[in-house]
mmCIF file of C-alpha atoms in Angstrom:
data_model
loop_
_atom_site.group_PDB
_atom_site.id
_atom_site.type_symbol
_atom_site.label_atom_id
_atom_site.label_comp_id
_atom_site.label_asym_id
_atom_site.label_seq_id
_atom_site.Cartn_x
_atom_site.Cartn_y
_atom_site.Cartn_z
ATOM 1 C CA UNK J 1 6.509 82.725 -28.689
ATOM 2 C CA UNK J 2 5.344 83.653 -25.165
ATOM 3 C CA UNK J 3 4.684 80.682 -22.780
ATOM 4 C CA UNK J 4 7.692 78.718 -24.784
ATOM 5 C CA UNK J 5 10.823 77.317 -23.147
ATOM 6 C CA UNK J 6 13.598 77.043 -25.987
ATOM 7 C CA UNK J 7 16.991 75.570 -25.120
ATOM 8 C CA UNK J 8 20.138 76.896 -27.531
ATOM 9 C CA UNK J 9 23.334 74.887 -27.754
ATOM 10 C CA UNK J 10 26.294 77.286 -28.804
ATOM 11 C CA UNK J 11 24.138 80.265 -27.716
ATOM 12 C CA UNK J 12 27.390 82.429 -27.327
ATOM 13 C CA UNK J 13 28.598 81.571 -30.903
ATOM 14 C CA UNK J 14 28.283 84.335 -34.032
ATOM 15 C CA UNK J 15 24.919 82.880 -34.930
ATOM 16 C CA UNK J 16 23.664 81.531 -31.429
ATOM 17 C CA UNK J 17 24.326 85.253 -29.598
ATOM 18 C CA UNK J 18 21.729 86.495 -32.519
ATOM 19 C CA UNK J 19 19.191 83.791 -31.915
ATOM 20 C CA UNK J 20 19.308 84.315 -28.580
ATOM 21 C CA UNK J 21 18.595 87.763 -28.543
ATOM 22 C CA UNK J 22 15.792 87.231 -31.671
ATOM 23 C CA UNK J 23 13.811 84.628 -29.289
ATOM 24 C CA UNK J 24 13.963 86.689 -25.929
ATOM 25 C CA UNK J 25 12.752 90.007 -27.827
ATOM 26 C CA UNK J 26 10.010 87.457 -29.195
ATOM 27 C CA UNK J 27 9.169 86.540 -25.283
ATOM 28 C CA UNK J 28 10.766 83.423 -24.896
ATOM 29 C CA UNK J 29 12.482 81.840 -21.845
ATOM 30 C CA UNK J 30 15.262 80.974 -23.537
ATOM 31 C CA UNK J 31 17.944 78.675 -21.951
ATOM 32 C CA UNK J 32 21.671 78.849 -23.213
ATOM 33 C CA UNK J 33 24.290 76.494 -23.136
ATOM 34 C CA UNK J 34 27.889 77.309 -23.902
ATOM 35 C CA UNK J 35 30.989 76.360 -23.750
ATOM 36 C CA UNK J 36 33.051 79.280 -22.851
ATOM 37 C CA UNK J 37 31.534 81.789 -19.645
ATOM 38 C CA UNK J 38 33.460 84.398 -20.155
ATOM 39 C CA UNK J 39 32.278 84.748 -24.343
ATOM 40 C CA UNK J 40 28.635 84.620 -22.586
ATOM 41 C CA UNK J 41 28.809 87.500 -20.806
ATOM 42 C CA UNK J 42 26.377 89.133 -23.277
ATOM 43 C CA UNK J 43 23.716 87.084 -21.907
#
């Protein structure tokens, strides 16, 4: 996954937060969009 850019809609949602965290550990820049700022705080 290195070198890869991968965008996430919903990124701060129950399944979203997970693949978030699944594709950074995997070395991806990973871009997040969300709704809410304050349930992304995770990030």
């Amino acid at each position: 996954m290195k070198n890869r850019v991968v965008t996430v809609f919903g990124g701060s949602g129950f399944l979203g937060r997970h693949l978030v965290q699944r594709l950074a550990a995997a070395g991806a820049a990973v871009r997040v969009a969300v709704r809410d700022v304050e349930a992304a705080n995770f990030l």
